[in-house]
Structures are given as C-alpha cells and as structure tokens.
Tab-separated table of C-alpha atoms and ligand atoms in Angstrom:
chain	number	residue	atom	x	y	z
C	278	MET	CA	-50.000	-19.271	-2.214
C	279	ILE	CA	-47.273	-17.044	-0.783
C	280	ASN	CA	-46.578	-14.026	-2.913
C	281	PHE	CA	-42.946	-12.892	-3.088
C	282	LEU	CA	-41.177	-9.650	-3.838
C	283	HIS	CA	-38.122	-10.409	-5.987
C	284	ILE	CA	-35.261	-7.928	-5.668
C	285	GLY	CA	-32.508	-7.681	-8.292
C	286	ILE	CA	-29.320	-5.605	-7.946
C	287	ASP	CA	-26.484	-5.087	-10.429
C	288	ASP	CA	-23.635	-2.832	-11.546
C	289	THR	CA	-22.697	-1.311	-8.203
C	290	ASP	CA	-18.960	-2.021	-8.267
C	291	SER	CA	-15.853	-0.818	-10.093
C	292	PRO	CA	-12.363	-2.252	-10.660
C	293	GLU	CA	-11.266	-0.142	-7.632
C	294	GLY	CA	-13.700	-1.622	-5.153
C	295	MET	CA	-17.044	-2.863	-3.908
C	296	CYS	CA	-18.742	-6.008	-5.167
C	297	THR	CA	-22.430	-6.464	-5.864
C	298	THR	CA	-22.482	-9.696	-3.818
C	299	TYR	CA	-21.078	-7.819	-0.810
C	300	LEU	CA	-23.597	-5.005	-1.182
C	301	ALA	CA	-26.396	-7.582	-1.422
C	302	SER	CA	-25.230	-9.467	1.662
C	303	TYR	CA	-24.926	-6.144	3.545
C	304	ILE	CA	-28.482	-5.257	2.513
C	305	ILE	CA	-29.697	-8.719	3.573
C	306	LYS	CA	-28.145	-8.088	7.018
C	307	LYS	CA	-29.862	-4.656	7.254
C	308	LEU	CA	-33.185	-6.228	6.270
C	309	LYS	CA	-32.745	-8.859	8.973
C	310	GLU	CA	-32.097	-6.141	11.585
C	311	ASN	CA	-35.501	-4.784	10.535
C	312	ASN	CA	-37.152	-8.216	10.927
C	313	ILE	CA	-37.329	-8.767	7.191
C	314	ASN	CA	-35.903	-12.182	6.311
C	315	ILE	CA	-35.048	-13.316	2.843
C	316	ILE	CA	-36.464	-16.637	1.622
C	317	GLU	CA	-33.835	-19.266	0.741
C	318	ASN	CA	-30.327	-18.333	-0.384
C	319	PRO	CA	-29.671	-15.246	-2.480
C	320	HIS	CA	-28.874	-15.903	-6.152
C	321	LEU	CA	-25.642	-14.947	-7.906
C	322	ILE	CA	-26.272	-15.127	-11.639
C	323	ARG	CA	-23.395	-14.862	-14.096
C	324	LEU	CA	-24.413	-13.287	-17.384
C	325	ASN	CA	-22.832	-13.091	-20.828
C	326	PRO	CA	-19.029	-13.220	-20.347
C	327	PHE	CA	-18.707	-11.017	-23.461
C	328	ALA	CA	-20.960	-8.150	-22.286
C	329	ARG	CA	-19.034	-4.958	-22.952
C	330	PHE	CA	-19.450	-3.110	-19.648
C	331	LYS	CA	-18.738	-5.915	-17.210
C	332	THR	CA	-16.285	-5.191	-14.408
C	333	ARG	CA	-15.041	-8.753	-13.955
C	334	GLY	CA	-17.267	-11.807	-14.000
C	335	ASN	CA	-20.536	-10.154	-15.073
C	336	GLY	CA	-22.462	-11.219	-11.980
C	337	ALA	CA	-25.872	-9.910	-10.889
C	338	VAL	CA	-27.630	-10.710	-7.618
C	339	SER	CA	-31.246	-11.351	-6.644
C	340	PHE	CA	-33.139	-12.531	-3.580
C	341	LYS	CA	-36.756	-12.673	-2.469
C	342	ILE	CA	-38.804	-11.685	0.568
C	343	LYS	CA	-42.446	-12.178	1.531
C	344	ASN	CA	-44.707	-9.661	-0.190
C	345	ASP	CA	-46.319	-8.378	3.030
C	346	ASP	CA	-46.761	-5.052	4.816
C	347	LYS	CA	-42.971	-4.662	5.180
C	348	VAL	CA	-42.139	-4.459	1.468
C	349	GLU	CA	-42.123	-0.663	1.244
C	350	LYS	CA	-39.659	-0.545	4.150
C	351	ALA	CA	-37.552	-3.242	2.442
C	352	LYS	CA	-37.499	-1.329	-0.859
C	353	LYS	CA	-36.348	1.821	0.967
C	354	ILE	CA	-33.504	-0.050	2.691
C	355	VAL	CA	-32.362	-1.560	-0.629
C	356	LEU	CA	-32.429	1.744	-2.530
C	357	ASP	CA	-30.775	3.710	0.314
C	358	GLU	CA	-27.869	1.231	0.574
C	359	VAL	CA	-27.336	1.025	-3.206
C	360	GLU	CA	-27.279	4.840	-3.272
C	361	LYS	CA	-24.874	4.994	-0.314
C	362	LEU	CA	-22.406	2.234	-1.238
C	363	SER	CA	-22.189	1.989	-5.045
C	364	MET	CA	-18.968	3.179	-6.727
C	365	PHE	CA	-20.630	6.138	-8.472
C	366	GLU	CA	-17.322	7.869	-9.250
C	367	CYS	CA	-16.501	5.183	-11.838
C	368	GLU	CA	-17.873	6.084	-15.272
C	369	ASN	CA	-18.820	2.477	-15.985
C	370	THR	CA	-20.731	1.957	-12.739
C	371	ASN	CA	-24.411	2.425	-13.531
C	372	PRO	CA	-26.450	0.645	-10.865
C	373	GLY	CA	-29.893	-0.739	-11.458
C	374	VAL	CA	-32.383	-2.144	-8.959
C	375	VAL	CA	-35.511	-4.063	-9.937
C	376	PHE	CA	-38.487	-5.035	-7.755
C	377	TYR	CA	-40.942	-7.574	-9.088
C	378	SER	CA	-43.821	-9.387	-7.452
C	379	GLY	CA	-45.531	-12.256	-9.175
C	380	GLU	CA	-44.786	-15.474	-10.993
C	381	ILE	CA	-41.568	-15.881	-12.968
C	382	THR	CA	-43.025	-16.363	-16.444
C	383	LYS	CA	-41.628	-18.114	-19.534
C	384	GLU	CA	-40.925	-14.766	-21.219
C	385	MET	CA	-38.881	-13.763	-18.152
C	386	THR	CA	-36.793	-16.932	-18.258
C	387	ASP	CA	-36.283	-16.404	-22.012
C	388	TYR	CA	-35.059	-12.865	-21.244
C	389	SER	CA	-32.661	-14.277	-18.678
C	390	PHE	CA	-31.177	-16.794	-21.151
C	391	LYS	CA	-30.774	-13.990	-23.657
C	392	ALA	CA	-28.796	-11.962	-21.086
C	393	ILE	CA	-26.533	-14.976	-20.573
C	394	SER	CA	-25.826	-15.788	-24.183
C	395	SER	CA	-26.265	-12.533	-26.131
C	396	ILE	CA	-26.457	-8.754	-25.710
C	397	ILE	CA	-29.369	-6.660	-24.375
C	398	THR	CA	-29.679	-2.856	-24.464
C	399	ILE	CA	-30.834	-0.694	-21.532
C	400	LYS	CA	-33.862	0.369	-23.622
C	401	GLU	CA	-34.801	-3.248	-24.304
C	402	ALA	CA	-34.527	-4.099	-20.581
C	403	GLU	CA	-36.620	-1.063	-19.647
C	404	GLU	CA	-39.341	-1.970	-22.149
C	405	PHE	CA	-39.350	-5.540	-20.905
C	406	ALA	CA	-39.641	-4.378	-17.266
C	407	ASN	CA	-42.642	-2.215	-18.204
C	408	LYS	CA	-44.229	-5.130	-20.041
C	409	ILE	CA	-44.007	-7.507	-17.073
C	410	GLY	CA	-44.883	-4.815	-14.524
C	411	ALA	CA	-41.508	-4.735	-12.761
C	412	GLU	CA	-40.495	-1.583	-10.853
C	413	ILE	CA	-37.095	-0.330	-11.994
C	414	HIS	CA	-34.711	2.121	-10.347
C	415	LYS	CA	-31.895	3.469	-12.491
C	416	PHE	CA	-28.884	5.194	-10.991
C	417	LYS	CA	-26.845	7.238	-13.521
C	418	LYS	CA	-27.408	5.373	-16.822
C	419	GLY	CA	-29.002	2.503	-14.897
C	420	ARG	CA	-27.401	-0.208	-17.036
C	421	GLY	CA	-27.659	-2.540	-14.025
C	422	ILE	CA	-31.372	-3.093	-14.718
C	423	ILE	CA	-30.309	-5.424	-17.578
C	424	GLY	CA	-28.604	-7.795	-15.149
C	425	SER	CA	-31.039	-7.244	-12.252
C	426	LEU	CA	-33.981	-8.357	-14.382
C	427	ALA	CA	-32.020	-11.387	-15.594
C	428	ALA	CA	-31.019	-12.350	-12.035
C	429	ILE	CA	-34.660	-12.253	-10.886
C	430	SER	CA	-35.836	-14.243	-13.915
C	431	PHE	CA	-33.222	-16.997	-14.034
C	432	PRO	CA	-34.690	-20.520	-13.673
C	433	PHE	CA	-32.319	-23.012	-12.096
C	434	GLU	CA	-31.977	-26.462	-13.575
C	435	ASP	CA	-28.334	-27.207	-12.899
C	436	TYR	CA	-26.817	-25.052	-10.149
C	437	THR	CA	-23.953	-24.763	-7.678
C	438	TYR	CA	-23.309	-22.779	-4.507
C	439	GLU	CA	-20.591	-20.277	-3.642
C	440	LEU	CA	-19.644	-19.345	-0.098
C	441	LEU	CA	-18.172	-15.841	-0.057
C	442	THR	CA	-16.319	-14.455	2.940
C	443	TYR	CA	-15.880	-10.695	3.256
C	444	ARG	CA	-12.912	-8.788	4.663
C	445	LYS	CA	-12.853	-6.165	7.379
C	446	PRO	CA	-12.880	-2.766	5.584
C	447	GLU	CA	-9.474	-1.798	7.060
C	448	ASN	CA	-7.928	-4.657	5.037
C	449	TYR	CA	-9.398	-3.757	1.644
C	450	GLY	CA	-6.626	-3.506	-0.958
C	451	LYS	CA	-4.045	-5.252	1.250
C	452	ASN	CA	-2.589	-8.731	0.575
C	453	ARG	CA	-5.053	-11.466	1.489
C	454	LEU	CA	-3.734	-13.466	4.452
C	455	ILE	CA	-4.969	-16.929	3.520
C	456	ASN	CA	-3.022	-19.969	4.670
C	457	LYS	CA	-2.075	-21.835	1.494
C	458	GLU	CA	-1.555	-25.213	3.196
C	459	SER	CA	-5.059	-25.039	4.667
C	460	VAL	CA	-6.530	-24.398	1.182
C	461	ILE	CA	-4.689	-27.452	-0.169
C	462	LYS	CA	-5.985	-29.495	2.782
C	463	MET	CA	-9.524	-28.218	2.218
C	464	ASP	CA	-9.275	-29.184	-1.457
C	465	LYS	CA	-8.055	-32.691	-0.548
C	466	ASN	CA	-10.847	-33.156	1.993
C	467	THR	CA	-13.781	-31.752	0.057
C	468	PHE	CA	-13.064	-32.179	-3.705
C	469	PRO	CA	-15.054	-33.016	-5.872
C	470	ASP	CA	-17.966	-31.662	-3.771
C	471	THR	CA	-16.038	-28.397	-3.802
C	472	PHE	CA	-13.916	-27.522	-6.837
C	473	GLU	CA	-11.666	-24.870	-8.377
C	474	ASN	CA	-9.907	-24.314	-5.047
C	475	PHE	CA	-6.269	-24.653	-5.952
C	476	ASP	CA	-4.467	-24.777	-9.296
C	477	LYS	CA	-1.576	-27.203	-8.747
C	478	GLU	CA	0.121	-26.530	-12.090
C	479	GLU	CA	0.136	-22.780	-11.540
C	480	ASP	CA	0.623	-23.078	-7.739
C	481	TYR	CA	-2.271	-20.646	-7.452
C	482	ILE	CA	-4.910	-20.246	-4.720
C	483	ALA	CA	-8.010	-19.965	-6.881
C	484	ILE	CA	-10.405	-19.161	-3.997
C	485	ALA	CA	-8.871	-15.676	-3.564
C	486	PRO	CA	-9.764	-12.888	-6.013
C	487	LYS	CA	-6.974	-10.779	-7.521
C	488	THR	CA	-8.862	-7.483	-7.208
C	489	PRO	CA	-9.136	-4.998	-4.295
C	490	CYS	CA	-12.803	-5.979	-3.717
C	491	PRO	CA	-14.260	-6.820	-0.259
C	492	ILE	CA	-14.144	-10.595	-0.885
C	493	LEU	CA	-11.515	-12.498	1.108
C	494	TYR	CA	-12.199	-15.825	-0.581
C	495	GLY	CA	-14.965	-17.755	-2.320
C	496	ILE	CA	-15.440	-21.531	-2.285
C	497	ARG	CA	-17.514	-23.210	-4.989
C	498	SER	CA	-19.450	-26.394	-4.429
C	499	ASN	CA	-22.297	-28.677	-5.433
C	500	ASN	CA	-23.834	-28.487	-1.947
C	501	ILE	CA	-23.991	-26.323	1.147
C	502	GLU	CA	-22.745	-28.972	3.628
C	503	SER	CA	-19.336	-29.285	1.990
C	504	LEU	CA	-19.023	-25.489	1.891
C	505	LEU	CA	-19.429	-25.292	5.661
C	506	LYS	CA	-16.915	-28.123	6.111
C	507	ALA	CA	-14.503	-26.340	3.742
C	508	LYS	CA	-14.861	-23.025	5.591
C	509	ASP	CA	-13.868	-24.753	8.827
C	510	ILE	CA	-10.683	-26.097	7.243
C	511	VAL	CA	-9.478	-22.871	5.569
C	512	LYS	CA	-7.337	-20.802	7.944
C	513	VAL	CA	-6.834	-17.073	7.540
C	514	ASP	CA	-4.661	-14.536	9.367
C	515	GLU	CA	-7.096	-11.651	9.132
C	516	GLY	CA	-10.590	-11.039	10.440
C	517	ILE	CA	-13.661	-12.114	8.471
C	518	GLU	CA	-16.438	-9.511	8.643
C	519	SER	CA	-19.219	-11.811	7.398
C	520	HIS	CA	-20.010	-14.584	4.969
C	521	CYS	CA	-22.877	-15.422	2.652
C	522	ILE	CA	-23.813	-18.500	0.601
C	523	PHE	CA	-25.218	-17.817	-2.859
C	524	LYS	CA	-27.063	-20.264	-5.097
C	525	THR	CA	-25.572	-19.714	-8.514
C	526	ASN	CA	-25.480	-20.716	-12.185
C	527	GLN	CA	-21.664	-20.800	-12.069
C	528	HIS	CA	-19.988	-23.869	-13.584
C	529	THR	CA	-23.096	-25.137	-15.365
C	530	ASP	CA	-22.337	-24.283	-19.041
C	531	VAL	CA	-25.720	-22.539	-19.171
C	532	HIS	CA	-24.143	-19.910	-21.465
C	533	ILE	CA	-23.343	-22.523	-24.123
C	534	LYS	CA	-25.776	-22.888	-27.040
C	535	GLN	CA	-25.487	-26.014	-29.173
C	536	ILE	CA	-25.435	-25.214	-32.895
C	537	ASN	CA	-24.886	-27.329	-35.978
C	538	LYS	CA	-23.366	-24.803	-38.371
C	539	ILE	CA	-20.285	-22.644	-37.882
C	540	SER	CA	-21.880	-19.981	-40.096
C	541	ASP	CA	-24.737	-19.561	-37.560
C	542	MET	CA	-22.369	-18.242	-34.884
C	543	GLU	CA	-22.542	-14.579	-33.879
C	544	GLN	CA	-20.024	-12.338	-32.161
C	545	PHE	CA	-20.378	-12.000	-28.340
C	546	SER	CA	-22.279	-15.274	-28.072
C	547	CYS	CA	-21.298	-18.639	-26.595
C	548	TYR	CA	-21.556	-22.025	-28.269
C	549	LYS	CA	-20.476	-25.574	-28.613
C	550	VAL	CA	-19.849	-26.444	-32.235
C	551	LYS	CA	-18.206	-29.253	-34.166
C	552	GLY	CA	-15.581	-28.651	-36.835
C	553	GLU	CA	-12.542	-30.061	-38.581
C	554	VAL	CA	-9.138	-28.633	-37.718
C	555	LYS	CA	-7.861	-26.810	-40.802
C	556	ASN	CA	-4.271	-25.971	-39.899
C	557	ASN	CA	-1.649	-26.639	-37.235
C	558	PRO	CA	-2.175	-24.297	-34.231
C	559	LYS	CA	0.378	-21.478	-34.213
C	560	ILE	CA	1.566	-19.353	-31.322
C	561	ILE	CA	1.936	-15.611	-31.968
C	562	GLU	CA	3.660	-12.760	-30.125
C	563	GLY	CA	2.137	-12.411	-26.666
C	564	GLY	CA	1.805	-16.166	-26.329
C	565	HIS	CA	-1.666	-16.556	-27.823
C	566	MET	CA	-2.354	-19.645	-29.940
C	567	PHE	CA	-4.677	-19.745	-32.947
C	568	PHE	CA	-5.999	-22.211	-35.524
C	569	TYR	CA	-9.092	-22.598	-37.702
C	570	ILE	CA	-11.881	-25.148	-37.672
C	571	PHE	CA	-14.343	-25.534	-40.533
C	572	ASP	CA	-17.478	-27.353	-41.637
C	573	GLU	CA	-19.484	-27.252	-44.878
C	574	SER	CA	-21.004	-23.869	-43.859
C	575	GLY	CA	-17.840	-21.909	-43.065
C	576	GLU	CA	-14.833	-21.556	-40.784
C	577	ILE	CA	-13.895	-19.798	-37.543
C	578	GLU	CA	-10.591	-18.921	-35.947
C	579	CYS	CA	-10.192	-20.502	-32.507
C	580	GLY	CA	-7.917	-19.053	-29.811
C	581	ALA	CA	-6.244	-20.422	-26.693
C	582	TYR	CA	-4.945	-17.256	-25.054
C	583	GLU	CA	-1.757	-16.777	-23.048
C	584	PRO	CA	-3.504	-16.967	-19.624
C	585	THR	CA	-4.616	-20.521	-20.471
C	586	LYS	CA	-0.935	-21.501	-19.990
C	587	ASP	CA	-0.373	-25.275	-20.425
C	588	PHE	CA	-3.728	-25.717	-22.164
C	589	ARG	CA	-1.890	-24.311	-25.209
C	590	LYS	CA	0.466	-27.313	-25.132
C	591	ILE	CA	-2.575	-29.576	-25.505
C	592	VAL	CA	-4.073	-27.416	-28.251
C	593	SER	CA	-0.744	-27.499	-30.118
C	594	LYS	CA	-1.159	-31.275	-30.524
C	595	LEU	CA	-4.206	-30.849	-32.775
C	596	ILE	CA	-3.514	-31.466	-36.465
C	597	PRO	CA	-5.440	-30.875	-39.695
C	598	GLY	CA	-8.151	-33.485	-40.156
C	599	ASP	CA	-9.009	-33.821	-36.452
C	600	ILE	CA	-12.717	-33.428	-35.746
C	601	ILE	CA	-13.321	-31.629	-32.476
C	602	GLU	CA	-16.213	-30.048	-30.584
C	603	VAL	CA	-15.220	-26.707	-29.076
C	604	TYR	CA	-16.973	-24.958	-26.169
C	605	GLY	CA	-16.578	-21.200	-25.682
C	606	GLY	CA	-17.587	-17.872	-27.164
C	607	ILE	CA	-16.739	-15.256	-29.764
C	608	GLY	CA	-15.086	-12.167	-28.307
C	609	SER	CA	-14.192	-8.686	-29.519
C	610	GLN	CA	-11.544	-9.970	-31.967
C	611	ASN	CA	-14.122	-12.214	-33.666
C	612	THR	CA	-12.149	-15.226	-32.491
C	613	PHE	CA	-13.695	-18.206	-30.724
C	614	ASN	CA	-12.213	-18.326	-27.186
C	615	ILE	CA	-11.948	-21.992	-26.278
C	616	GLU	CA	-13.067	-23.008	-22.764
C	617	LYS	CA	-12.767	-26.723	-23.443
C	618	PHE	CA	-12.878	-29.121	-26.367
C	619	LYS	CA	-13.690	-32.752	-27.042
C	620	THR	CA	-11.804	-34.820	-29.580
C	621	ILE	CA	-14.559	-36.464	-31.618
C	622	LYS	CA	-12.342	-38.159	-34.232
C	623	LEU	CA	-8.601	-37.869	-34.487
C	624	ASN	CA	-6.652	-38.004	-37.710
C	625	TYR	CA	-4.127	-40.841	-37.423
C	626	PHE	CA	-2.660	-40.499	-40.906
C	627	ASP	CA	-0.422	-38.113	-42.713
C	628	TYR	CA	-0.374	-38.461	-46.534
C	629	LYS	CA	3.104	-38.399	-48.068
C	630	ASN	CA	4.589	-38.693	-51.552
C	631	PRO	CA	5.675	-42.299	-52.362
C	632	ILE	CA	9.280	-43.421	-51.870
C	633	CYS	CA	11.051	-44.646	-55.018
C	634	ILE	CA	12.717	-48.125	-55.053
C	635	CYS	CA	16.021	-46.210	-54.957
C	636	GLY	CA	15.020	-44.762	-51.567
C	637	LYS	CA	14.445	-41.159	-52.638
C	638	THR	CA	11.102	-39.418	-51.989
C	639	MET	CA	9.288	-38.930	-55.289
C	640	THR	CA	7.893	-35.578	-56.385
C	641	SER	CA	4.724	-34.726	-58.291
C	642	ALA	CA	5.036	-35.200	-62.045
C	643	GLY	CA	2.375	-32.530	-62.594
C	644	LYS	CA	-1.404	-32.369	-62.125
C	645	ASP	CA	-2.924	-35.887	-62.548
C	646	LYS	CA	0.401	-37.201	-63.876
C	647	GLY	CA	1.467	-39.264	-60.868
C	648	PHE	CA	4.903	-39.014	-59.211
C	649	LYS	CA	8.453	-39.172	-60.541
C	650	CYS	CA	11.855	-39.814	-59.018
C	651	LYS	CA	14.352	-37.046	-59.716
C	652	LYS	CA	17.281	-39.415	-59.099
C	653	CYS	CA	16.492	-42.487	-61.228
C	654	GLY	CA	13.592	-41.241	-63.386
C	655	ASN	CA	11.075	-43.860	-62.183
C	656	LYS	CA	7.422	-42.838	-62.540
C	657	THR	CA	4.101	-43.893	-60.967
C	658	LYS	CA	0.747	-43.677	-62.733
C	659	SER	CA	-1.209	-43.208	-59.536
C	660	ASN	CA	-1.716	-39.751	-58.043
C	661	GLU	CA	-2.495	-41.244	-54.630
C	662	LYS	CA	-0.271	-40.204	-51.757
C	663	ILE	CA	0.736	-42.893	-49.259
C	664	PRO	CA	-0.899	-42.902	-45.796
C	665	VAL	CA	1.650	-42.878	-42.971
C	666	LYS	CA	0.445	-43.646	-39.436
C	667	ILE	CA	1.051	-40.889	-36.897
C	668	GLU	CA	1.421	-41.447	-33.169
C	669	ARG	CA	-1.047	-39.138	-31.332
C	670	GLU	CA	-0.737	-37.908	-27.771
C	671	LEU	CA	-4.356	-36.739	-27.681
C	672	ILE	CA	-6.977	-39.367	-26.943
C	673	GLU	CA	-10.077	-39.756	-29.095
C	674	GLY	CA	-13.367	-39.042	-27.294
C	675	LYS	CA	-11.702	-37.124	-24.456
C	676	PHE	CA	-12.389	-33.627	-23.099
C	677	TYR	CA	-9.566	-31.140	-22.520
C	678	GLU	CA	-10.202	-27.985	-20.439
C	679	THR	CA	-8.455	-24.723	-19.575
C	680	PRO	CA	-6.646	-24.645	-16.193
C	681	ILE	CA	-8.499	-23.449	-13.071
C	682	SER	CA	-6.537	-20.189	-13.093
C	683	ALA	CA	-8.002	-19.232	-16.505
C	684	ARG	CA	-11.463	-20.706	-16.212
C	685	ARG	CA	-14.666	-18.713	-16.731
C	686	HIS	CA	-17.281	-18.608	-13.964
C	687	LEU	CA	-19.897	-20.215	-16.179
C	688	ALA	CA	-17.685	-22.946	-17.657
C	689	LYS	CA	-18.617	-26.402	-16.386
C	690	PRO	CA	-15.452	-28.106	-15.149
C	691	LEU	CA	-14.885	-31.712	-16.190
C	692	CYS	CA	-15.214	-32.778	-12.536
C	693	ARG	CA	-18.916	-31.782	-12.761
C	694	MET	CA	-19.567	-33.522	-16.069
C	695	ASN	CA	-20.112	-37.144	-14.930
C	696	LEU	CA	-17.723	-38.326	-17.608
L	143	ATP	P1	-18.917	-8.244	-10.587
L	143	ATP	O1	-18.831	-9.608	-11.187
L	143	ATP	O2	-17.763	-7.882	-9.806
L	143	ATP	O3	-20.238	-7.985	-9.897
L	143	ATP	P2	-19.445	-7.440	-13.119
L	143	ATP	O4	-18.398	-8.013	-13.989
L	143	ATP	O5	-20.688	-8.194	-12.872
L	143	ATP	O6	-18.882	-7.158	-11.760
L	143	ATP	P3	-21.097	-5.238	-13.500
L	143	ATP	O7	-20.603	-4.164	-12.624
L	143	ATP	O8	-22.250	-6.023	-13.034
L	143	ATP	O9	-19.858	-6.134	-13.820
L	143	ATP	O10	-21.387	-4.657	-14.944
L	143	ATP	C1	-21.917	-5.426	-16.001
L	143	ATP	C2	-22.964	-4.577	-16.694
L	143	ATP	O11	-23.336	-5.223	-17.920
L	143	ATP	C3	-24.232	-4.437	-15.891
L	143	ATP	O12	-24.738	-3.153	-16.056
L	143	ATP	C4	-25.197	-5.440	-16.504
L	143	ATP	O13	-26.552	-5.052	-16.370
L	143	ATP	C5	-24.741	-5.383	-17.949
L	143	ATP	N1	-25.019	-6.635	-18.646
L	143	ATP	C6	-25.034	-7.875	-18.144
L	143	ATP	N2	-25.345	-8.764	-19.082
L	143	ATP	C7	-25.551	-8.089	-20.216
L	143	ATP	C8	-25.918	-8.459	-21.543
L	143	ATP	N3	-26.149	-9.711	-21.870
L	143	ATP	N4	-26.043	-7.478	-22.469
L	143	ATP	C9	-25.794	-6.201	-22.132
L	143	ATP	N5	-25.447	-5.787	-20.893
L	143	ATP	C10	-25.327	-6.712	-19.953
C-alpha cells in the first residue's frame, strides 16, 4: 500500500493580505518544480465559523504527497515558504504546519469534526498531535496547528470543489476587473452544477472576494468539469497568475449538529433544532431582527442580521405558534444566527375575544369568568377565545435561506439539498 505524507497549513494570512489557499498553491507549484507531485486535489477545509481568531472564513488547507525519499526536501520547501510568505506582522497571524504519515484514524476524524463544530485550544491540538505522532511546526503562537490537524484529518462524505484564480501581485488591493455580464452568463450556463455565483437581488458578483487578498475570483461547484467550463466563460480585464482547484467541505452543512433539546445548545457551536416561535420578530437599531423559539427544555433568541437583507422580510412573517427548524450557530452575543429555516407547522389561527350580538368586541370579565360586553352588558360563560383564520404568506414544509451575499461557506444551499 502506498504510504502518504499529509501536509496541513493554516493561519498564514491577515485581513491586509495573503491567503492560505494561495500560499498552498504556491507551495504546490514549488514542489512540482522539484519533481514532487501532490496526489489528487488539495483540500480546503472550513472550520468552526465561530472560532475567535479566524480572519474570514476559517479555512485550513491540506494536501498529500508520496512518502518517499523526497519527503525531507518537501518539508523544507513547505516550511521555508510559510516562513517567507506568512503575514507575521499581524498579531493574530500564528501559522502552524503539520506533517503526518499514516492512516487517518477514527480519533483524527473525530478531532476534525470537533474543530468544525466547537472550540479547540492550541494545547489540546499539540497534545493530540503528539498522541497520533504528527510532526508540528509552530510559528509565533502556532495557533494554525489546530486547523492544520483538522484539515489533514477531515473525512469527506459530501463535498464540493472550488476553483480559485489568483491575481498578479501588482494588482493586489486594486479593484477586481471581472466582467459582470460574463459572470451572469456563466451562472446561466453552469448552474446548478456551479452555484453562489451571482446574487440577483443584491446585484452582487459573489465569486469575487471583498478583501485585498490574492484571490481574483472563486467558483464553487459539485464537479470539476463544470468549473473548467465556467472558467472559460468568465472574462476578466486583468492577468491571472495561476489557478487551483480545491476539494472542499464548503456548502455541505457538515458544521450542523442535530439536537433535540434547545437547552443542550452551547455557545460557539452550530445546530439544527426545532422550536415554537414565541413572539413576533422585531427589528432593532442597526437593522438586525430577533425573536425567540422555545421547546419544553428552554428557549433561545434567534437573529437574522442586517447583512441577510431580504431574508429578514421572510423572517418577519413568522408568528407565535409556528413550529420551525432553524439551522445555524450561536455566536458571541449568545444569539442563534439563522442560516436557513424550515417551516414544520404553521399557525393558521389567531385567538380573539368574542364579538357581542351588538357588534362590539367583548372584554374579559375576570379570570375564569368569561367575557362581557361593555356596551350592552351581555355576558358569556365560556372563557374560550374564538379562532380566527389567518392568511399566511409562508408555506408549510418549505425551506427559507439567507441570500448568497450573506451565506456562510459551510451552509448547504437549497440548490444542493435535493428538495
Ligand atoms: P482564511 O479563510 O482567509 O484562510 P481564516 O478565516 O481561515 O482565514 P485563519 O487565518 O486560518 O483564518 O485563522 C483561524 C485560526 O483559528 C487558525 O489559527 C485556526 O487554527 C484556528 N481555529 C480553527 N478552528 C478552530 C476551532 N474550532 N477552535 C479554535 N481555533 C480554531
């Protein structure tokens, strides 16, 4: 059996520049120049979206090579380039490189799932690396070993691909010259094999990052063929230095844990959970919208934040009594950030005080004393309110998701859900 050396790299970039995927693809090119070829596509693994020190999308990269007489040379190339190109001046950039040869074991895949759905400390990662016999290299605080180990250990069940194109260095920080019409055409020709290309509602080219990083654009897809077709259609007015196709856990919902009780949820973790809407969603200053859901174990505040734009209009149509299943995670404010929700059972009735024969709405005559009419003095014995049918715009059994412009890397879009 062929023995591989797995290489994991993370935490090399900063908000001002660089990108761990670019560094990895640069290293892969250097390895190739030295006759060291990687096996299959490199992996881009998105980790817990609520990890505190993430720069943007909390991505870590791994790839593998044959474990032969060239591995020492390969390790040197990797470490030299990480040392040379990482954004060390940023306080929160703490690169970590991990080398591991051997089988990916169950305890490694468990570690990887933990890094996706909860929080791991540097010490914990270091102890785990020692336990499995992985070689770690920490630069500064070396926090990147947390993600590097997870990227090596991640087992794919569901997966997608992302084609990333990189800019010429002289264009870093400048406006990206991507022809919008060609992106719309590419979307028309390749969706739903490719997805998240263009947000029509927001008139927003979703393939282009907003940051000064080396990426010109990234196209996401279920297969490699449609990525190559899409790349041919997209036109740009600046040079492309290189491109690389990553196999990734993006858009698979792998971060979402199914739980049955609201009270079992923990901060900085991601879930899908069922609950009854407690109150009408309210918008607050800043444009964020909040409401509570509850079950017999407890309640949690749910939020649709301002960047989710028109999704808030949909959320605002929820009413008390609706049973929904929400997908998302609990962030720093202890609020559940909704990525999407499914309407399990809608409440079609509002309960109102009875109308008197004189036409006036009756009022309560006191606890357990029925209703009375203030105008003509009529009374009812029954305490029961009268059900009044409500017209609902939401549809029972349907999913509603945030717009492309506000979607998380890991969130599975409805177009991938075989609904
Ligand atoms: P980019 O997506 O541009 O590569 P980023 O958002 O991935 O940037 P990083 O620079 O990789 O951000 O920083 C994230 C840091 O958080 C890394 O050091 C990584 O090891 C660490 N990290 C990742 N997942 C977890 C987790 N579950 N618990 C604690 N730390 C984590």
